[in-house]
CSV table of N, CA and C in Angstrom, one decimal:
chain,number,residue,atom,x,y,z
A,272,UNK,N,-8.4,52.8,-21.0
A,272,UNK,CA,-8.2,51.6,-21.3
A,272,UNK,C,-7.0,50.5,-20.5
A,273,UNK,N,-5.7,51.2,-20.5
A,273,UNK,CA,-4.7,50.4,-20.5
A,273,UNK,C,-4.7,50.4,-18.8
A,274,UNK,N,-5.3,51.0,-18.2
A,274,UNK,CA,-5.3,50.6,-17.0
A,274,UNK,C,-6.4,49.4,-16.5
A,275,UNK,N,-7.3,49.2,-17.6
A,275,UNK,CA,-8.4,48.3,-17.1
A,275,UNK,C,-7.3,46.8,-17.5
A,276,UNK,N,-6.7,46.7,-18.3
A,276,UNK,CA,-6.2,46.1,-19.0
A,276,UNK,C,-5.2,45.9,-18.2
A,277,UNK,N,-4.3,46.2,-17.7
A,277,UNK,CA,-3.0,46.0,-16.7
A,277,UNK,C,-3.8,45.3,-15.4
A,278,UNK,N,-4.9,45.9,-15.1
A,278,UNK,CA,-5.4,45.6,-13.7
A,278,UNK,C,-6.1,44.3,-13.9
A,279,UNK,N,-7.0,43.8,-15.2
A,279,UNK,CA,-7.2,42.4,-15.4
A,279,UNK,C,-6.1,41.2,-15.5
A,280,UNK,N,-4.9,42.0,-16.5
A,280,UNK,CA,-3.9,41.0,-15.9
A,280,UNK,C,-3.4,40.5,-15.0
A,281,UNK,N,-3.3,41.8,-14.0
A,281,UNK,CA,-2.6,41.3,-12.7
A,281,UNK,C,-3.6,40.5,-11.9
A,282,UNK,N,-4.8,40.7,-12.1
A,282,UNK,CA,-6.2,40.2,-11.4
A,282,UNK,C,-5.8,38.5,-11.9
A,283,UNK,N,-5.8,38.3,-13.2
A,283,UNK,CA,-5.8,37.1,-13.5
A,283,UNK,C,-4.3,36.3,-13.1
A,284,UNK,N,-3.6,37.4,-13.1
A,284,UNK,CA,-2.1,36.3,-12.8
A,284,UNK,C,-2.0,35.8,-11.0
A,285,UNK,N,-2.8,36.8,-10.5
A,285,UNK,CA,-2.7,36.4,-8.7
A,285,UNK,C,-4.0,35.5,-8.4
A,286,UNK,N,-4.6,35.0,-9.1
A,286,UNK,CA,-5.8,34.4,-9.0
A,286,UNK,C,-5.6,32.9,-9.4
A,287,UNK,N,-4.9,33.1,-10.7
A,287,UNK,CA,-4.1,31.8,-11.2
A,287,UNK,C,-3.0,31.0,-10.7
A,288,UNK,N,-2.4,31.8,-9.7
A,288,UNK,CA,-1.3,30.9,-9.1
A,288,UNK,C,-1.6,30.5,-8.2
A,289,UNK,N,-2.4,29.1,-8.1
A,289,UNK,CA,-2.7,28.7,-6.9
A,289,UNK,C,-1.7,26.8,-7.1
A,290,UNK,N,-1.9,26.2,-6.1
A,290,UNK,CA,-1.5,25.0,-6.2
A,290,UNK,C,-2.5,24.2,-5.7
A,291,UNK,N,-2.5,23.2,-6.2
A,291,UNK,CA,-3.6,22.2,-5.7
A,291,UNK,C,-2.6,20.9,-5.1
A,292,UNK,N,-3.0,21.2,-3.9
A,292,UNK,CA,-2.2,20.2,-2.9
A,292,UNK,C,-3.2,18.8,-2.5
A,293,UNK,N,-2.9,17.5,-3.3
A,293,UNK,CA,-3.2,16.7,-2.5
A,293,UNK,C,-2.6,15.9,-1.7
A,294,UNK,N,-2.9,15.1,-0.5
A,294,UNK,CA,-2.6,14.4,0.2
A,294,UNK,C,-3.0,13.0,0.1
A,295,UNK,N,-2.3,12.0,0.1
A,295,UNK,CA,-2.1,10.4,-0.1
A,295,UNK,C,-2.1,10.2,1.7
A,296,UNK,N,-2.9,10.5,2.3
A,296,UNK,CA,-2.9,9.9,3.7
A,296,UNK,C,-4.3,9.3,4.2
A,297,UNK,N,-4.3,8.1,4.5
A,297,UNK,CA,-3.3,7.2,4.7
A,297,UNK,C,-2.9,6.5,3.7
A,298,UNK,N,-1.6,5.8,3.2
A,298,UNK,CA,-1.2,5.6,1.7
A,298,UNK,C,-0.7,3.9,1.6
A,299,UNK,N,-1.0,3.3,0.7
A,299,UNK,CA,-0.1,1.8,0.8
A,299,UNK,C,0.3,1.7,-0.6
A,300,UNK,N,1.7,1.9,-0.8
A,300,UNK,CA,1.6,1.4,-2.4
A,300,UNK,C,2.9,1.0,-2.5
A,301,UNK,N,3.5,0.7,-4.1
A,301,UNK,CA,4.7,0.1,-3.9
A,301,UNK,C,4.9,-0.1,-5.6
A,302,UNK,N,6.0,-0.8,-5.8
A,302,UNK,CA,6.2,-1.3,-7.3
A,302,UNK,C,5.9,-2.7,-7.5
A,303,UNK,N,4.6,-2.8,-7.9
A,303,UNK,CA,4.4,-4.4,-8.3
A,303,UNK,C,4.8,-5.1,-9.5
A,304,UNK,N,5.8,-5.7,-9.8
A,304,UNK,CA,6.2,-6.1,-11.1
A,304,UNK,C,6.8,-4.8,-11.7
A,305,UNK,N,7.6,-4.0,-11.3
A,305,UNK,CA,8.0,-2.7,-11.8
A,305,UNK,C,7.0,-1.9,-12.4
A,306,UNK,N,5.7,-2.0,-12.2
A,306,UNK,CA,4.7,-1.1,-12.5
A,306,UNK,C,4.2,-0.4,-10.9
A,307,UNK,N,3.9,0.8,-10.6
A,307,UNK,CA,3.7,1.7,-9.5
A,307,UNK,C,2.1,0.7,-9.3
A,308,UNK,N,2.0,0.6,-7.7
A,308,UNK,CA,0.4,-0.1,-7.6
A,308,UNK,C,0.1,0.9,-6.1
A,309,UNK,N,-0.9,1.5,-6.0
A,309,UNK,CA,-1.1,2.4,-5.1
A,309,UNK,C,-2.8,1.8,-4.6
A,310,UNK,N,-3.2,1.5,-3.4
A,310,UNK,CA,-4.3,1.1,-2.6
A,310,UNK,C,-5.4,2.2,-2.9
A,311,UNK,N,-6.5,1.8,-3.0
A,311,UNK,CA,-7.4,2.7,-3.0
A,311,UNK,C,-8.0,2.9,-1.5
A,312,UNK,N,-7.7,1.7,-1.0
A,312,UNK,CA,-7.9,1.7,0.9
A,312,UNK,C,-7.2,1.1,1.6
A,313,UNK,N,-6.9,1.1,2.9
A,313,UNK,CA,-6.2,0.3,3.6
A,313,UNK,C,-6.3,0.6,5.0
A,314,UNK,N,-6.1,-0.5,5.7
A,314,UNK,CA,-6.3,-0.7,7.1
A,314,UNK,C,-5.7,-1.8,7.9
A,315,UNK,N,-5.5,-1.3,9.3
A,315,UNK,CA,-4.8,-2.8,9.7
A,315,UNK,C,-5.6,-3.0,11.3
A,316,UNK,N,-5.3,-4.1,11.5
A,316,UNK,CA,-6.0,-4.7,12.8
A,316,UNK,C,-4.8,-5.4,13.7
A,317,UNK,N,-4.9,-4.9,14.8
A,317,UNK,CA,-3.8,-5.3,15.9
A,317,UNK,C,-5.1,-6.3,16.6
A,318,UNK,N,-4.6,-7.3,16.8
A,318,UNK,CA,-5.6,-8.6,17.6
A,318,UNK,C,-4.7,-8.8,19.1
A,319,UNK,N,-5.7,-9.3,19.6
A,319,UNK,CA,-5.3,-9.3,21.3
A,319,UNK,C,-4.2,-9.9,21.8
A,320,UNK,N,-3.4,-10.6,21.1
A,320,UNK,CA,-2.2,-11.3,21.4
A,320,UNK,C,-1.0,-10.2,20.7
A,321,UNK,N,-1.8,-9.4,19.9
A,321,UNK,CA,-0.3,-8.5,19.6
A,321,UNK,C,-0.1,-8.6,18.0
A,322,UNK,N,-0.7,-9.5,17.5
A,322,UNK,CA,-0.9,-9.8,16.4
A,322,UNK,C,-1.3,-8.9,14.9
A,323,UNK,N,-0.1,-8.2,14.0
A,323,UNK,CA,-0.8,-7.4,13.3
A,323,UNK,C,-1.0,-7.5,11.4
A,324,UNK,N,-2.3,-7.2,11.3
A,324,UNK,CA,-2.5,-7.2,10.1
A,324,UNK,C,-2.5,-6.1,9.2
A,325,UNK,N,-2.2,-6.1,8.1
A,325,UNK,CA,-2.3,-4.8,7.2
A,325,UNK,C,-2.7,-5.2,6.3
A,326,UNK,N,-3.9,-4.7,5.7
A,326,UNK,CA,-4.4,-4.7,4.5
A,326,UNK,C,-4.7,-3.7,3.5
A,327,UNK,N,-5.0,-3.8,2.1
A,327,UNK,CA,-4.6,-2.6,1.4
A,327,UNK,C,-5.6,-3.2,-0.2
A,328,UNK,N,-6.6,-2.4,-0.4
A,328,UNK,CA,-7.4,-2.9,-1.4
A,328,UNK,C,-7.5,-1.8,-2.5
A,329,UNK,N,-7.7,-2.6,-3.9
A,329,UNK,CA,-8.0,-2.1,-4.7
A,329,UNK,C,-9.5,-3.0,-5.4
A,330,UNK,N,-9.9,-2.0,-6.5
A,330,UNK,CA,-11.2,-2.8,-6.8
A,330,UNK,C,-11.3,-4.3,-6.8
A,331,UNK,N,-9.8,-4.6,-7.8
A,331,UNK,CA,-9.9,-6.4,-7.9
A,331,UNK,C,-8.7,-7.0,-7.4
A,332,UNK,N,-8.0,-6.1,-6.4
A,332,UNK,CA,-6.6,-6.8,-5.5
A,332,UNK,C,-7.0,-6.9,-3.8
A,333,UNK,N,-6.0,-7.4,-3.7
A,333,UNK,CA,-5.9,-7.2,-2.2
A,333,UNK,C,-3.9,-7.7,-1.7
A,334,UNK,N,-3.8,-6.8,-1.0
A,334,UNK,CA,-2.3,-7.1,-0.5
A,334,UNK,C,-2.6,-7.2,1.2
A,335,UNK,N,-1.7,-8.1,1.9
A,335,UNK,CA,-1.8,-8.5,2.9
A,335,UNK,C,-0.8,-8.7,3.6
A,336,UNK,N,-0.4,-7.9,4.6
A,336,UNK,CA,1.1,-8.4,5.4
A,336,UNK,C,0.7,-8.7,6.7
A,337,UNK,N,1.3,-9.6,7.2
A,337,UNK,CA,1.1,-10.2,8.7
A,337,UNK,C,2.4,-10.1,9.2
A,338,UNK,N,2.3,-9.9,10.6
A,338,UNK,CA,3.8,-9.8,11.7
A,338,UNK,C,2.8,-10.0,13.1
A,339,UNK,N,3.7,-10.7,13.7
A,339,UNK,CA,3.1,-11.1,15.1
A,339,UNK,C,3.5,-10.1,16.1
A,340,UNK,N,3.9,-8.9,15.6
A,340,UNK,CA,3.9,-7.7,16.4
A,340,UNK,C,4.0,-6.2,16.1
A,341,UNK,N,3.7,-5.6,17.2
A,341,UNK,CA,3.4,-3.9,16.2
A,341,UNK,C,4.8,-3.1,16.8
A,342,UNK,N,5.7,-4.0,16.8
A,342,UNK,CA,7.1,-3.2,17.9
A,342,UNK,C,7.7,-2.8,16.4
A,343,UNK,N,8.4,-1.6,16.7
A,343,UNK,CA,9.3,-1.1,15.8
A,343,UNK,C,10.6,-2.4,15.2
A,344,UNK,N,10.8,-2.4,13.8
A,344,UNK,CA,12.0,-3.0,13.9
A,344,UNK,C,11.7,-3.6,12.2
A,345,UNK,N,12.5,-4.6,11.7
A,345,UNK,CA,12.5,-5.4,10.7
A,345,UNK,C,12.3,-6.7,10.9
A,346,UNK,N,11.2,-7.1,10.1
A,346,UNK,CA,10.8,-8.5,10.1
A,346,UNK,C,10.8,-9.1,8.7
A,347,UNK,N,11.1,-10.3,8.6
A,347,UNK,CA,11.7,-10.9,7.8
A,347,UNK,C,10.9,-12.4,7.0
A,348,UNK,N,10.0,-11.5,5.8
A,348,UNK,CA,9.3,-12.8,5.2
A,348,UNK,C,9.8,-14.3,4.9
A,349,UNK,N,9.2,-15.0,5.1
A,349,UNK,CA,10.1,-16.7,4.5
A,349,UNK,C,10.7,-17.3,5.5
A,350,UNK,N,10.7,-16.6,6.7
A,350,UNK,CA,11.8,-17.1,7.7
A,350,UNK,C,11.2,-17.6,8.6
A,351,UNK,N,9.8,-17.5,9.1
A,351,UNK,CA,9.0,-18.3,9.7
A,351,UNK,C,7.5,-18.3,9.6
A,352,UNK,N,6.3,-18.9,9.7
A,352,UNK,CA,5.2,-19.0,9.7
A,352,UNK,C,4.6,-17.6,9.9
A,353,UNK,N,5.2,-16.7,10.8
A,353,UNK,CA,4.2,-15.7,11.5
A,353,UNK,C,4.4,-14.2,11.0
A,354,UNK,N,5.5,-14.2,10.3
A,354,UNK,CA,5.6,-13.0,9.1
A,354,UNK,C,5.6,-13.1,7.7
A,355,UNK,N,4.5,-12.9,7.4
A,355,UNK,CA,4.0,-13.4,6.0
A,355,UNK,C,3.4,-12.2,5.1
A,356,UNK,N,3.6,-12.0,3.8
A,356,UNK,CA,2.8,-11.3,2.6
A,356,UNK,C,2.2,-12.1,1.7
A,357,UNK,N,0.8,-11.6,1.3
A,357,UNK,CA,-0.1,-12.3,0.4
A,357,UNK,C,-0.7,-11.4,-0.7
A,358,UNK,N,-0.8,-11.8,-1.8
A,358,UNK,CA,-1.5,-10.7,-2.5
A,358,UNK,C,-2.6,-11.6,-3.5
A,359,UNK,N,-4.0,-11.2,-3.6
A,359,UNK,CA,-5.1,-12.2,-4.3
A,359,UNK,C,-5.4,-10.7,-5.4
A,360,UNK,N,-5.4,-11.4,-6.7
A,360,UNK,CA,-6.4,-11.1,-8.0
A,360,UNK,C,-7.5,-11.6,-8.1
A,361,UNK,N,-8.9,-10.9,-8.3
A,361,UNK,CA,-10.3,-11.6,-8.2
A,361,UNK,C,-10.2,-10.8,-9.6
A,362,UNK,N,-10.6,-12.1,-10.7
A,362,UNK,CA,-11.1,-11.5,-12.1
A,362,UNK,C,-12.6,-11.4,-11.9
A,363,UNK,N,-13.0,-9.7,-12.4
A,363,UNK,CA,-14.5,-9.6,-12.0
A,363,UNK,C,-15.3,-10.0,-12.9
A,364,UNK,N,-15.0,-10.4,-13.7
A,364,UNK,CA,-16.0,-11.4,-15.2
A,364,UNK,C,-16.3,-12.9,-14.2
A,365,UNK,N,-15.3,-13.4,-14.1
A,365,UNK,CA,-15.2,-14.9,-13.5
A,365,UNK,C,-15.4,-15.6,-12.4
A,366,UNK,N,-14.9,-14.2,-11.3
A,366,UNK,CA,-14.6,-14.8,-10.2
A,366,UNK,C,-13.7,-15.5,-9.4
A,367,UNK,N,-12.8,-15.7,-10.6
A,367,UNK,CA,-11.8,-16.7,-10.3
A,367,UNK,C,-10.5,-16.3,-9.7
A,368,UNK,N,-9.6,-16.6,-8.7
A,368,UNK,CA,-8.8,-15.7,-7.8
A,368,UNK,C,-7.6,-16.3,-8.7
A,369,UNK,N,-6.5,-15.4,-8.2
A,369,UNK,CA,-5.3,-15.6,-8.7
A,369,UNK,C,-4.3,-15.3,-7.3
A,370,UNK,N,-3.7,-16.2,-6.8
A,370,UNK,CA,-3.0,-15.5,-5.4
A,370,UNK,C,-1.7,-15.9,-5.4
A,371,UNK,N,-0.7,-14.9,-4.9
A,371,UNK,CA,0.6,-15.3,-4.4
A,371,UNK,C,0.8,-15.1,-2.9
A,372,UNK,N,1.4,-15.8,-2.5
A,372,UNK,CA,1.7,-16.0,-1.0
A,372,UNK,C,3.3,-16.4,-0.7
A,373,UNK,N,3.3,-15.9,0.6
A,373,UNK,CA,4.6,-16.5,1.3
A,373,UNK,C,4.5,-17.5,2.8
A,374,UNK,N,5.3,-18.2,3.3
A,374,UNK,CA,5.3,-18.8,4.3
A,374,UNK,C,6.6,-18.9,4.8
A,375,UNK,N,6.8,-20.3,5.5
A,375,UNK,CA,7.9,-20.5,6.0
A,375,UNK,C,8.8,-21.4,5.1
A,376,UNK,N,9.9,-20.6,4.8
A,376,UNK,CA,10.7,-21.2,3.4
A,376,UNK,C,10.1,-21.0,2.2
A,377,UNK,N,8.9,-20.2,2.0
A,377,UNK,CA,8.1,-19.9,0.8
A,377,UNK,C,7.8,-18.1,0.7
A,378,UNK,N,8.7,-17.9,-0.7
A,378,UNK,CA,9.0,-16.5,-0.7
A,378,UNK,C,10.0,-15.8,0.2
A,379,UNK,N,10.3,-14.6,0.0
A,379,UNK,CA,11.2,-13.9,0.6
A,379,UNK,C,10.9,-12.0,0.5
A,380,UNK,N,11.4,-11.8,1.3
A,380,UNK,CA,11.3,-9.9,1.8
A,380,UNK,C,11.5,-9.7,3.3
A,381,UNK,N,11.0,-8.4,3.3
A,381,UNK,CA,10.9,-7.8,4.5
A,381,UNK,C,9.8,-7.1,4.9
A,382,UNK,N,9.2,-6.7,6.2
A,382,UNK,CA,8.5,-6.0,6.6
A,382,UNK,C,9.2,-4.8,7.5
A,383,UNK,N,9.5,-3.6,7.3
A,383,UNK,CA,9.9,-2.7,8.4
A,383,UNK,C,9.1,-1.6,9.2
A,384,UNK,N,8.7,-1.8,10.4
A,384,UNK,CA,7.5,-1.2,10.8
A,384,UNK,C,8.4,0.0,11.6
A,385,UNK,N,8.1,1.4,10.9
A,385,UNK,CA,8.9,2.4,11.4
A,385,UNK,C,8.3,3.0,12.4
A,386,UNK,N,7.2,2.9,12.3
A,386,UNK,CA,6.5,4.0,13.4
A,386,UNK,C,5.1,3.5,13.8
A,387,UNK,N,4.6,3.3,15.5
A,387,UNK,CA,3.2,2.5,15.7
A,387,UNK,C,2.6,3.5,16.8
A,388,UNK,N,2.0,4.5,16.3
A,388,UNK,CA,1.2,5.4,17.2
A,388,UNK,C,0.3,4.5,18.0
A,389,UNK,N,-0.1,4.4,19.0
A,389,UNK,CA,-1.1,3.9,19.8
A,389,UNK,C,-2.2,4.9,20.2
A,390,UNK,N,-2.0,6.0,20.2
A,390,UNK,CA,-2.6,7.3,20.8
A,390,UNK,C,-3.6,7.8,19.4
A,391,UNK,N,-3.0,8.0,18.2
A,391,UNK,CA,-3.7,8.2,17.0
A,391,UNK,C,-4.3,7.3,16.2
A,392,UNK,N,-3.8,6.3,17.1
A,392,UNK,CA,-4.0,4.6,16.2
A,392,UNK,C,-3.9,4.5,14.7
A,393,UNK,N,-2.3,4.5,14.5
A,393,UNK,CA,-1.5,4.6,13.6
A,393,UNK,C,-0.6,3.4,12.9
A,394,UNK,N,-0.2,3.1,11.9
A,394,UNK,CA,1.0,2.6,11.6
A,394,UNK,C,1.5,2.7,10.4
A,395,UNK,N,2.6,2.8,10.2
A,395,UNK,CA,3.6,3.3,9.0
A,395,UNK,C,4.6,2.2,9.1
A,396,UNK,N,5.5,2.4,7.6
A,396,UNK,CA,6.4,1.5,7.8
A,396,UNK,C,6.9,1.2,5.9
A,397,UNK,N,7.6,0.4,5.7
A,397,UNK,CA,7.9,-0.3,4.1
A,397,UNK,C,7.9,-1.8,3.9
A,398,UNK,N,7.9,-2.0,2.8
A,398,UNK,CA,8.0,-3.6,2.9
A,398,UNK,C,8.6,-3.6,1.3
A,399,UNK,N,9.1,-5.2,1.2
A,399,UNK,CA,9.6,-5.4,-0.1
A,399,UNK,C,9.0,-6.9,0.1
A,400,UNK,N,9.0,-7.7,-1.1
A,400,UNK,CA,9.2,-9.0,-1.2
A,400,UNK,C,8.7,-9.8,-2.4
A,401,UNK,N,9.1,-11.0,-2.6
A,401,UNK,CA,8.8,-12.0,-3.9
A,401,UNK,C,8.1,-12.7,-3.1
A,402,UNK,N,6.7,-13.0,-4.1
A,402,UNK,CA,6.0,-14.2,-3.5
A,402,UNK,C,5.5,-15.0,-4.7
A,403,UNK,N,5.0,-16.6,-4.2
A,403,UNK,CA,5.1,-17.5,-4.9
A,403,UNK,C,3.7,-17.8,-5.2
A,404,UNK,N,3.7,-18.3,-6.7
A,404,UNK,CA,2.2,-18.6,-7.4
A,404,UNK,C,1.3,-19.8,-6.6
A,405,UNK,N,0.5,-19.7,-6.1
A,405,UNK,CA,0.3,-20.4,-4.6
A,405,UNK,C,-0.4,-21.8,-5.5
A,406,UNK,N,-1.0,-21.3,-6.4
A,406,UNK,CA,-2.2,-23.2,-7.1
A,406,UNK,C,-1.3,-23.1,-8.6
A,407,UNK,N,0.0,-22.6,-8.4
A,407,UNK,CA,0.6,-22.9,-10.1
A,407,UNK,C,-0.3,-22.4,-11.2
A,408,UNK,N,-1.0,-21.2,-11.3
A,408,UNK,CA,-1.7,-20.7,-12.3
A,408,UNK,C,-1.1,-20.6,-13.4
A,409,UNK,N,-1.3,-21.2,-14.7
A,409,UNK,CA,-0.6,-20.8,-15.8
A,409,UNK,C,-0.9,-19.6,-16.5
A,410,UNK,N,-2.1,-18.9,-16.0
A,410,UNK,CA,-2.1,-17.9,-16.7
A,410,UNK,C,-1.2,-16.6,-15.8
A,411,UNK,N,-0.2,-16.9,-15.0
A,411,UNK,CA,0.4,-15.5,-14.5
A,411,UNK,C,1.5,-16.7,-14.3
A,412,UNK,N,2.7,-15.8,-13.9
A,412,UNK,CA,4.1,-16.2,-14.0
A,412,UNK,C,4.3,-16.9,-12.8
A,413,UNK,N,5.3,-17.3,-12.2
A,413,UNK,CA,5.6,-18.5,-11.2
A,413,UNK,C,6.1,-17.4,-9.7
A,414,UNK,N,6.3,-16.2,-10.0
A,414,UNK,CA,6.5,-15.5,-8.9
A,414,UNK,C,6.0,-13.9,-9.0
A,415,UNK,N,5.7,-13.1,-8.1
A,415,UNK,CA,5.5,-12.1,-7.9
A,415,UNK,C,6.0,-11.0,-7.4
A,416,UNK,N,6.7,-9.4,-8.0
A,416,UNK,CA,7.7,-9.2,-7.0
A,416,UNK,C,7.1,-7.4,-6.6
A,417,UNK,N,7.1,-7.2,-5.3
A,417,UNK,CA,6.7,-5.8,-4.7
A,417,UNK,C,8.2,-4.8,-4.3
A,418,UNK,N,8.5,-4.3,-4.6
A,418,UNK,CA,9.8,-3.2,-4.5
A,418,UNK,C,9.5,-1.7,-3.6
A,419,UNK,N,10.1,-1.1,-2.8
A,419,UNK,CA,9.9,0.2,-2.5
A,419,UNK,C,8.2,0.0,-1.9
A,420,UNK,N,7.6,-0.4,-1.8
A,420,UNK,CA,6.6,-0.5,-0.6
A,420,UNK,C,6.4,0.2,0.7
A,421,UNK,N,5.5,1.0,0.7
A,421,UNK,CA,5.3,1.9,1.8
A,421,UNK,C,3.9,2.1,2.2
A,422,UNK,N,3.6,1.9,3.5
A,422,UNK,CA,2.3,2.3,4.2
A,422,UNK,C,2.5,3.4,4.9
A,423,UNK,N,1.8,4.4,4.9
A,423,UNK,CA,1.9,5.4,5.6
A,423,UNK,C,0.8,5.7,6.5
A,424,UNK,N,0.6,5.9,8.4
A,424,UNK,CA,-0.3,6.3,8.8
A,424,UNK,C,-1.8,5.5,8.4
A,425,UNK,N,-1.4,4.1,8.2
A,425,UNK,CA,-2.6,2.9,8.2
A,425,UNK,C,-3.7,3.3,9.4
A,426,UNK,N,-4.8,3.5,9.3
A,426,UNK,CA,-5.6,3.2,10.6
A,426,UNK,C,-5.7,2.1,11.2
A,427,UNK,N,-5.2,1.8,12.3
A,427,UNK,CA,-5.6,0.6,13.4
A,427,UNK,C,-6.6,0.3,14.1
A,428,UNK,N,-7.2,-0.8,14.0
A,428,UNK,CA,-8.4,-1.1,14.8
A,428,UNK,C,-7.8,-2.4,15.7
A,429,UNK,N,-8.3,-2.1,17.2
A,429,UNK,CA,-8.4,-3.5,18.1
A,429,UNK,C,-9.3,-4.1,17.9
A,430,UNK,N,-8.9,-5.6,18.5
A,430,UNK,CA,-9.7,-6.7,18.2
A,430,UNK,C,-9.6,-7.7,19.1
């Protein structure tokens, strides 16, 4: 009986020690107003002129990063009209949108492209930004902040 109990204990110990590894690949996440925000789906599009658009989605939110190139480097938001960020929340019951955006001398931040892989068709990088309440919606504050943003191996399509 002791051998049977010892055998069952060892068997239980061996099979109960497994790791549940979950990969977040591709990934798009960041700290939105100091709360973790993670996209359910993300995609990137490179247009024929070389412009890049990275989009990340949840059920009610969309974050869009735009840049005029896929080249590795740091690009500053708010200093020109080609490097921008936008955030849109759509209320599911009323279908009303709340939009925060940037533009030339509107908002600030940066998009850092760390790797563009034209063979695997993926792009990776980091971002952070402050966006302005576009339509002065009184239900939300005047600005929205994203920090510690990361996009990793987001699939790229060409148009």
